């Protein structure tokens, strides 16, 4: 949606409209949109335009706690989310699917996310450690952050390959 190529942007927006129409048709509660780029003006416009025509279908924006090593992103994902949310006029159907990363940001950033409309937590299997008994566990910081998010009634999705048997 934020491509520099006009044709790619047009086709992406067309695909988004089709996906939203299908989600609405099957009474899907929400769809998950991929993370925006840092300059998300066109992305925000395209997302915001979907709220007028598709009933009660929410849009969860997939946001990582930390960007992957990408020098072009250059900023905190929360800042990108905040820009997107403001450009979409704080629409109540614009929510967050927050992907937990193996490394966590500082406590201030984690606290910011607990104040956002996070409805889905995506836990990649790469976040889990192996305890002395061979079972998957989360670090204490991950556990504490998830505990804070659970106070807001989030759903959890575990993604990735199975790493423990």
Coordinates of N, CA and C in Angstrom, one line a residue:
X1 N 0.8 -1.2 0.0 CA 0.0 0.0 0.0 C 0.9 1.3 0.0
X2 N 2.1 1.1 0.4 CA 3.0 2.3 0.5 C 4.1 2.2 -0.5
X3 N 3.9 1.4 -1.6 CA 5.0 1.3 -2.6 C 5.2 2.6 -3.3
X4 N 6.4 2.7 -3.8 CA 6.8 3.9 -4.6 C 6.2 3.7 -6.0
X5 N 5.9 2.5 -6.4 CA 5.3 2.2 -7.7 C 3.8 2.4 -7.7
X6 N 3.3 3.3 -8.5 CA 1.9 3.6 -8.5 C 1.0 2.4 -8.8
X7 N 1.4 1.5 -9.8 CA 0.6 0.3 -10.1 C 0.6 -0.7 -9.0
X8 N 1.7 -0.8 -8.3 CA 1.7 -1.7 -7.1 C 0.8 -1.2 -6.0
X9 N 0.8 0.1 -5.8 CA -0.1 0.7 -4.8 C -1.6 0.5 -5.2
X10 N -1.9 0.7 -6.4 CA -3.3 0.5 -6.9 C -3.7 -0.9 -6.7
X11 N -2.9 -1.9 -7.1 CA -3.2 -3.3 -7.0 C -3.3 -3.7 -5.6
X12 N -2.5 -3.2 -4.7 CA -2.5 -3.5 -3.3 C -3.8 -3.0 -2.7
X13 N -4.2 -1.8 -3.1 CA -5.5 -1.2 -2.5 C -6.7 -2.0 -3.0
X14 N -6.6 -2.4 -4.3 CA -7.7 -3.3 -4.8 C -7.8 -4.6 -4.1
X15 N -6.6 -5.2 -3.8 CA -6.6 -6.5 -3.0 C -7.2 -6.3 -1.6
X16 N -6.8 -5.1 -1.0 CA -7.4 -4.9 0.4 C -8.9 -4.7 0.3
X17 N -9.4 -4.0 -0.7 CA -10.9 -3.9 -0.8 C -11.5 -5.3 -1.0
X18 N -11.0 -6.1 -1.8 CA -11.5 -7.5 -2.0 C -11.5 -8.3 -0.7
X19 N -10.4 -8.2 0.0 CA -10.2 -9.0 1.2 C -11.3 -8.5 2.3
X20 N -11.4 -7.2 2.4 CA -12.4 -6.6 3.3 C -13.8 -7.0 2.9
X21 N -14.1 -7.0 1.6 CA -15.5 -7.3 1.2 C -15.7 -8.8 1.5
X22 N -14.8 -9.7 1.3 CA -14.9 -11.1 1.6 C -15.1 -11.3 3.1
X23 N -14.3 -10.6 3.9 CA -14.3 -10.7 5.4 C -15.7 -10.3 5.8
X24 N -16.2 -9.2 5.3 CA -17.6 -8.7 5.7 C -18.6 -9.7 5.2
X25 N -18.5 -10.3 4.0 CA -19.5 -11.2 3.5 C -19.6 -12.5 4.4
X26 N -18.5 -12.9 4.9 CA -18.5 -14.2 5.8 C -18.6 -13.8 7.3
X27 N -18.9 -12.5 7.5 CA -19.1 -12.0 8.9 C -17.9 -12.3 9.8
X28 N -16.7 -12.1 9.2 CA -15.5 -12.2 9.9 C -15.3 -11.0 10.9
X29 N -14.9 -11.3 12.1 CA -14.8 -10.2 13.1 C -13.7 -9.2 12.8
X30 N -12.6 -9.8 12.2 CA -11.4 -8.9 12.0 C -10.5 -9.5 10.9
X31 N -9.7 -8.6 10.3 CA -8.7 -9.0 9.4 C -7.4 -8.5 10.0
X32 N -6.3 -9.1 9.6 CA -4.9 -8.7 10.1 C -4.2 -8.1 8.8
X33 N -3.9 -6.8 9.0 CA -3.1 -6.2 7.9 C -1.6 -6.2 8.2
X34 N -0.8 -6.3 7.2 CA 0.6 -6.3 7.4 C 1.1 -5.0 8.0
X35 N 2.3 -5.0 8.6 CA 2.9 -3.8 9.2 C 3.0 -2.7 8.1
X36 N 2.8 -1.5 8.5 CA 3.0 -0.4 7.5 C 4.5 0.0 7.5
X37 N 4.8 0.7 6.5 CA 6.2 1.3 6.4 C 6.2 2.5 7.3
X38 N 7.3 3.1 7.5 CA 7.4 4.3 8.4 C 6.6 5.5 7.9
X39 N 6.7 5.7 6.6 CA 5.9 6.8 6.0 C 4.6 6.1 5.5
X40 N 3.6 6.1 6.4 CA 2.4 5.3 6.2 C 1.2 6.1 5.7
X41 N 1.4 7.3 5.1 CA 0.2 8.1 4.7 C -0.7 7.4 3.7
X42 N -0.2 6.8 2.7 CA -1.1 6.1 1.7 C -1.7 4.9 2.4
X43 N -0.9 4.2 3.2 CA -1.4 3.0 3.9 C -2.6 3.4 4.8
X44 N -2.4 4.5 5.6 CA -3.4 5.0 6.5 C -4.7 5.4 5.7
X45 N -4.5 6.0 4.6 CA -5.7 6.4 3.8 C -6.4 5.2 3.3
X46 N -5.7 4.2 2.8 CA -6.3 3.0 2.3 C -7.1 2.2 3.4
X47 N -6.4 2.1 4.6 CA -7.0 1.4 5.7 C -8.3 2.2 6.2
X48 N -8.1 3.5 6.4 CA -9.2 4.3 6.9 C -10.4 4.3 5.9
X49 N -10.2 4.2 4.6 CA -11.3 4.2 3.7 C -12.1 2.9 3.8
X50 N -11.6 1.9 4.4 CA -12.3 0.6 4.5 C -13.3 0.6 5.6
X51 N -13.2 1.5 6.5 CA -14.1 1.5 7.6 C -15.5 2.0 7.3
X52 N -15.7 2.7 6.2 CA -17.0 3.2 5.8 C -17.9 2.1 5.1
X53 N -17.3 1.1 4.6 CA -18.1 0.2 3.8 C -18.3 -1.2 4.3
X54 N -17.6 -1.6 5.4 CA -17.6 -3.0 5.7 C -18.1 -3.3 7.1
X55 N -19.2 -2.7 7.5 CA -19.9 -3.1 8.7 C -19.0 -3.1 10.0
X56 N -19.0 -4.3 10.7 CA -18.3 -4.4 11.9 C -17.0 -5.1 11.9
X57 N -16.4 -5.2 10.7 CA -15.1 -5.9 10.6 C -14.0 -4.9 11.0
X58 N -13.3 -5.4 12.0 CA -12.2 -4.6 12.5 C -10.9 -4.9 11.7
X59 N -10.0 -4.0 11.8 CA -8.7 -4.2 11.1 C -7.6 -4.2 12.2
X60 N -6.9 -5.3 12.3 CA -5.8 -5.5 13.3 C -4.5 -5.2 12.5
X61 N -3.8 -4.2 12.9 CA -2.5 -3.9 12.3 C -1.4 -4.7 12.9
X62 N -0.8 -5.5 12.2 CA 0.3 -6.4 12.7 C 1.5 -5.5 12.9
X63 N 1.9 -5.3 14.2 CA 3.0 -4.4 14.6 C 4.0 -5.2 15.4
X64 N 5.3 -5.2 15.1 CA 6.3 -5.9 15.9 C 6.7 -5.0 17.1
X65 N 7.1 -5.6 18.2 CA 7.6 -4.7 19.3 C 8.9 -4.0 18.9
X66 N 9.7 -4.6 18.0 CA 10.9 -4.0 17.5 C 11.0 -4.3 16.0
X67 N 11.4 -3.4 15.2 CA 11.6 -3.7 13.8 C 12.7 -4.7 13.6
X68 N 12.6 -5.5 12.6 CA 13.7 -6.4 12.2 C 14.9 -5.4 11.8
X69 N 16.0 -5.9 11.7 CA 17.2 -5.1 11.4 C 17.0 -4.5 10.0
X70 N 16.4 -3.4 9.9 CA 16.1 -2.7 8.7 C 16.4 -1.2 8.8
X71 N 17.5 -0.8 8.3 CA 17.9 0.6 8.5 C 16.9 1.6 8.0
X72 N 16.0 1.2 7.0 CA 15.0 2.2 6.5 C 13.9 2.5 7.5
X73 N 13.6 1.6 8.4 CA 12.6 1.8 9.3 C 13.0 2.9 10.3
X74 N 14.2 2.7 10.9 CA 14.8 3.7 11.7 C 14.0 4.3 12.9
X75 N 12.9 3.8 13.2 CA 12.2 4.4 14.4 C 11.5 3.3 15.1
X76 N 10.9 3.7 16.2 CA 10.2 2.8 17.1 C 8.9 2.4 16.4
X77 N 8.5 1.1 16.4 CA 7.2 0.7 15.8 C 6.0 1.4 16.5
X78 N 6.2 1.7 17.8 CA 5.1 2.4 18.4 C 4.8 3.8 17.8
X79 N 5.9 4.4 17.4 CA 5.8 5.7 16.7 C 5.0 5.6 15.4
X80 N 5.3 4.5 14.6 CA 4.6 4.3 13.4 C 3.2 4.0 13.6
X81 N 2.9 3.2 14.7 CA 1.5 2.9 15.0 C 0.8 4.2 15.4
X82 N 1.4 5.0 16.2 CA 0.8 6.2 16.6 C 0.5 7.1 15.5
X83 N 1.4 7.2 14.5 CA 1.1 8.0 13.3 C -0.1 7.5 12.5
X84 N -0.1 6.2 12.4 CA -1.2 5.5 11.6 C -2.5 5.8 12.3
X85 N -2.5 5.6 13.6 CA -3.8 5.7 14.4 C -4.3 7.2 14.3
X86 N -3.4 8.1 14.4 CA -3.8 9.5 14.2 C -4.3 9.8 12.8
X87 N -3.7 9.3 11.8 CA -4.1 9.5 10.4 C -5.5 8.9 10.2
X88 N -5.8 7.8 10.9 CA -7.1 7.2 10.8 C -8.1 7.7 11.9
X89 N -7.8 8.8 12.4 CA -8.7 9.5 13.4 C -9.1 8.7 14.5
X90 N -8.2 7.9 15.1 CA -8.5 7.0 16.2 C -9.7 6.2 16.1
X91 N -9.9 5.6 14.9 CA -11.1 4.9 14.6 C -11.2 3.7 15.5
X92 N -12.4 3.4 16.2 CA -12.5 2.4 17.2 C -12.3 1.0 16.6
X93 N -12.4 0.8 15.3 CA -12.2 -0.5 14.7 C -10.7 -0.8 14.2
X94 N -9.9 0.2 14.5 CA -8.5 0.0 14.2 C -7.7 -0.4 15.4
X95 N -7.3 -1.7 15.4 CA -6.7 -2.3 16.6 C -5.3 -2.9 16.3
X96 N -4.6 -3.4 17.3 CA -3.3 -3.9 17.1 C -3.2 -5.4 17.3
X97 N -2.4 -6.0 16.4 CA -2.0 -7.4 16.5 C -0.5 -7.3 16.8
X98 N -0.1 -7.4 18.1 CA 1.3 -7.1 18.5 C 2.1 -8.3 18.5
X99 N 3.2 -8.3 17.7 CA 4.1 -9.4 17.6 C 5.2 -9.3 18.6
X100 N 5.3 -10.2 19.5 CA 6.4 -10.2 20.5 C 7.7 -10.6 19.9
X101 N 8.7 -9.9 20.2 CA 10.0 -10.2 19.6 C 10.9 -10.8 20.6
X102 N 11.9 -11.6 20.1 CA 12.9 -12.2 21.1 C 13.5 -11.2 22.0
X103 N 13.9 -10.0 21.5 CA 14.4 -8.9 22.3 C 13.3 -8.0 22.6
X104 N 13.2 -7.6 23.8 CA 12.1 -6.6 24.2 C 12.7 -5.2 24.3
X105 N 11.9 -4.2 23.9 CA 12.3 -2.8 24.0 C 12.4 -2.4 25.5
X106 N 12.7 -1.2 25.8 CA 12.8 -0.7 27.2 C 11.4 -0.7 27.8
X107 N 11.4 -0.6 29.2 CA 10.1 -0.6 29.9 C 9.1 0.5 29.5
X108 N 9.6 1.6 29.2 CA 8.8 2.8 28.8 C 8.0 2.4 27.5
X109 N 8.7 1.8 26.5 CA 8.0 1.4 25.3 C 7.0 0.3 25.6
X110 N 7.3 -0.7 26.4 CA 6.4 -1.8 26.8 C 5.2 -1.2 27.4
X111 N 5.4 -0.2 28.3 CA 4.3 0.5 29.0 C 3.4 1.2 28.0
X112 N 3.9 1.8 26.9 CA 3.1 2.5 25.9 C 2.2 1.5 25.2
X113 N 2.7 0.3 24.9 CA 1.9 -0.7 24.2 C 0.8 -1.2 25.1
X114 N 1.0 -1.3 26.4 CA -0.1 -1.7 27.3 C -1.3 -0.7 27.3
X115 N -1.1 0.5 26.8 CA -2.1 1.5 26.8 C -2.8 1.6 25.4
X116 N -2.4 0.7 24.5 CA -2.9 0.7 23.2 C -4.0 -0.3 23.0
X117 N -4.8 -0.2 22.0 CA -5.9 -1.2 21.8 C -5.4 -2.5 21.2
X118 N -4.5 -3.2 21.9 CA -4.0 -4.5 21.5 C -5.0 -5.6 21.7
X119 N -5.4 -6.3 20.6 CA -6.5 -7.3 20.7 C -5.9 -8.7 20.5
X120 N -4.7 -8.7 19.8 CA -4.1 -10.0 19.5 C -2.6 -9.9 19.8
X121 N -2.1 -10.9 20.5 CA -0.7 -11.0 20.7 C -0.2 -12.2 19.9
X122 N 0.8 -11.9 19.0 CA 1.4 -13.0 18.2 C 2.7 -13.4 18.8
X123 N 2.8 -14.6 19.2 CA 4.0 -15.1 19.9 C 4.7 -16.1 18.9
X124 N 5.8 -15.7 18.3 CA 6.6 -16.6 17.5 C 7.2 -17.7 18.4
X125 N 7.4 -18.9 17.8 CA 8.0 -19.9 18.6 C 9.5 -19.6 18.9
X126 N 10.1 -18.7 18.1 CA 11.5 -18.3 18.4 C 11.6 -17.5 19.7
X127 N 10.6 -17.0 20.3 CA 10.6 -16.3 21.5 C 10.8 -17.2 22.7
X128 N 10.4 -18.5 22.6 CA 10.5 -19.4 23.7 C 11.9 -19.9 23.9
X129 N 12.2 -20.1 25.2 CA 13.5 -20.7 25.6 C 13.2 -22.1 26.0
X130 N 14.2 -22.9 26.3 CA 14.0 -24.3 26.7 C 14.5 -24.3 28.2
X131 N 13.6 -24.8 29.1 CA 14.0 -24.9 30.5 C 14.8 -26.2 30.7
X132 N 15.3 -26.4 31.9 CA 16.1 -27.6 32.2 C 15.4 -28.9 32.0
X133 N 14.1 -28.9 32.0 CA 13.4 -30.2 31.7 C 13.0 -30.3 30.3
X134 N 13.5 -29.4 29.4 CA 13.2 -29.5 28.0 C 11.9 -28.9 27.5
X135 N 11.2 -28.2 28.4 CA 10.0 -27.6 28.0 C 10.1 -26.1 27.6
X136 N 9.3 -25.7 26.7 CA 9.3 -24.3 26.2 C 8.8 -23.3 27.3
X137 N 9.6 -22.3 27.6 CA 9.2 -21.3 28.6 C 9.5 -19.9 28.0
X138 N 9.0 -18.9 28.6 CA 9.3 -17.5 28.2 C 10.2 -16.9 29.3
X139 N 11.0 -15.9 28.9 CA 11.9 -15.2 29.9 C 10.9 -14.5 30.9
X140 N 11.5 -14.1 32.0 CA 10.7 -13.4 33.0 C 10.2 -12.1 32.5
X141 N 11.0 -11.4 31.7 CA 10.5 -10.1 31.1 C 9.3 -10.3 30.2
X142 N 9.4 -11.4 29.4 CA 8.3 -11.7 28.4 C 7.1 -12.1 29.2
X143 N 7.3 -12.9 30.3 CA 6.1 -13.3 31.1 C 5.4 -12.1 31.7
X144 N 6.2 -11.2 32.3 CA 5.7 -10.0 32.9 C 4.9 -9.1 31.9
X145 N 5.5 -8.9 30.7 CA 4.8 -8.1 29.7 C 3.5 -8.8 29.3
X146 N 3.5 -10.1 29.1 CA 2.3 -10.8 28.7 C 1.3 -10.7 29.8
X147 N 1.7 -10.8 31.0 CA 0.8 -10.7 32.1 C 0.1 -9.3 32.1
X148 N 0.8 -8.3 31.8 CA 0.3 -6.9 31.7 C -0.7 -6.9 30.6
X149 N -0.4 -7.5 29.4 CA -1.4 -7.5 28.3 C -2.6 -8.3 28.6
X150 N -2.5 -9.4 29.3 CA -3.6 -10.2 29.7 C -4.7 -9.5 30.5
X151 N -4.2 -8.5 31.2 CA -5.2 -7.6 31.9 C -6.2 -6.9 31.0
X152 N -5.8 -6.9 29.7 CA -6.7 -6.2 28.7 C -7.4 -7.2 27.8
X153 N -7.5 -8.4 28.3 CA -8.3 -9.4 27.6 C -7.9 -9.6 26.1
X154 N -6.6 -9.9 25.9 CA -6.1 -10.1 24.5 C -6.2 -11.6 24.2
X155 N -6.2 -11.8 22.9 CA -6.1 -13.2 22.4 C -4.7 -13.4 22.0
X156 N -4.3 -14.7 22.0 CA -2.9 -15.1 21.7 C -2.9 -16.1 20.5
X157 N -1.9 -15.8 19.6 CA -1.7 -16.7 18.5 C -0.2 -17.1 18.5
X158 N 0.1 -18.4 18.5 CA 1.5 -18.8 18.5 C 1.8 -19.1 17.0
X159 N 2.9 -18.6 16.5 CA 3.2 -18.7 15.1 C 4.7 -19.3 15.0
X160 N 4.9 -20.0 13.9 CA 6.2 -20.5 13.6 C 6.3 -22.0 13.7
X161 N 7.5 -22.5 13.4 CA 7.7 -24.0 13.5 C 7.8 -24.5 14.9
X162 N 7.4 -25.7 15.1 CA 7.5 -26.3 16.4 C 9.0 -26.5 16.7
X163 N 9.4 -26.1 17.9 CA 10.8 -26.2 18.2 C 11.1 -27.2 19.4
X164 N 10.0 -27.6 20.0 CA 10.1 -28.5 21.1 C 9.2 -29.7 20.8
X165 N 9.6 -30.9 21.3 CA 8.7 -32.0 21.1 C 8.2 -32.6 22.4

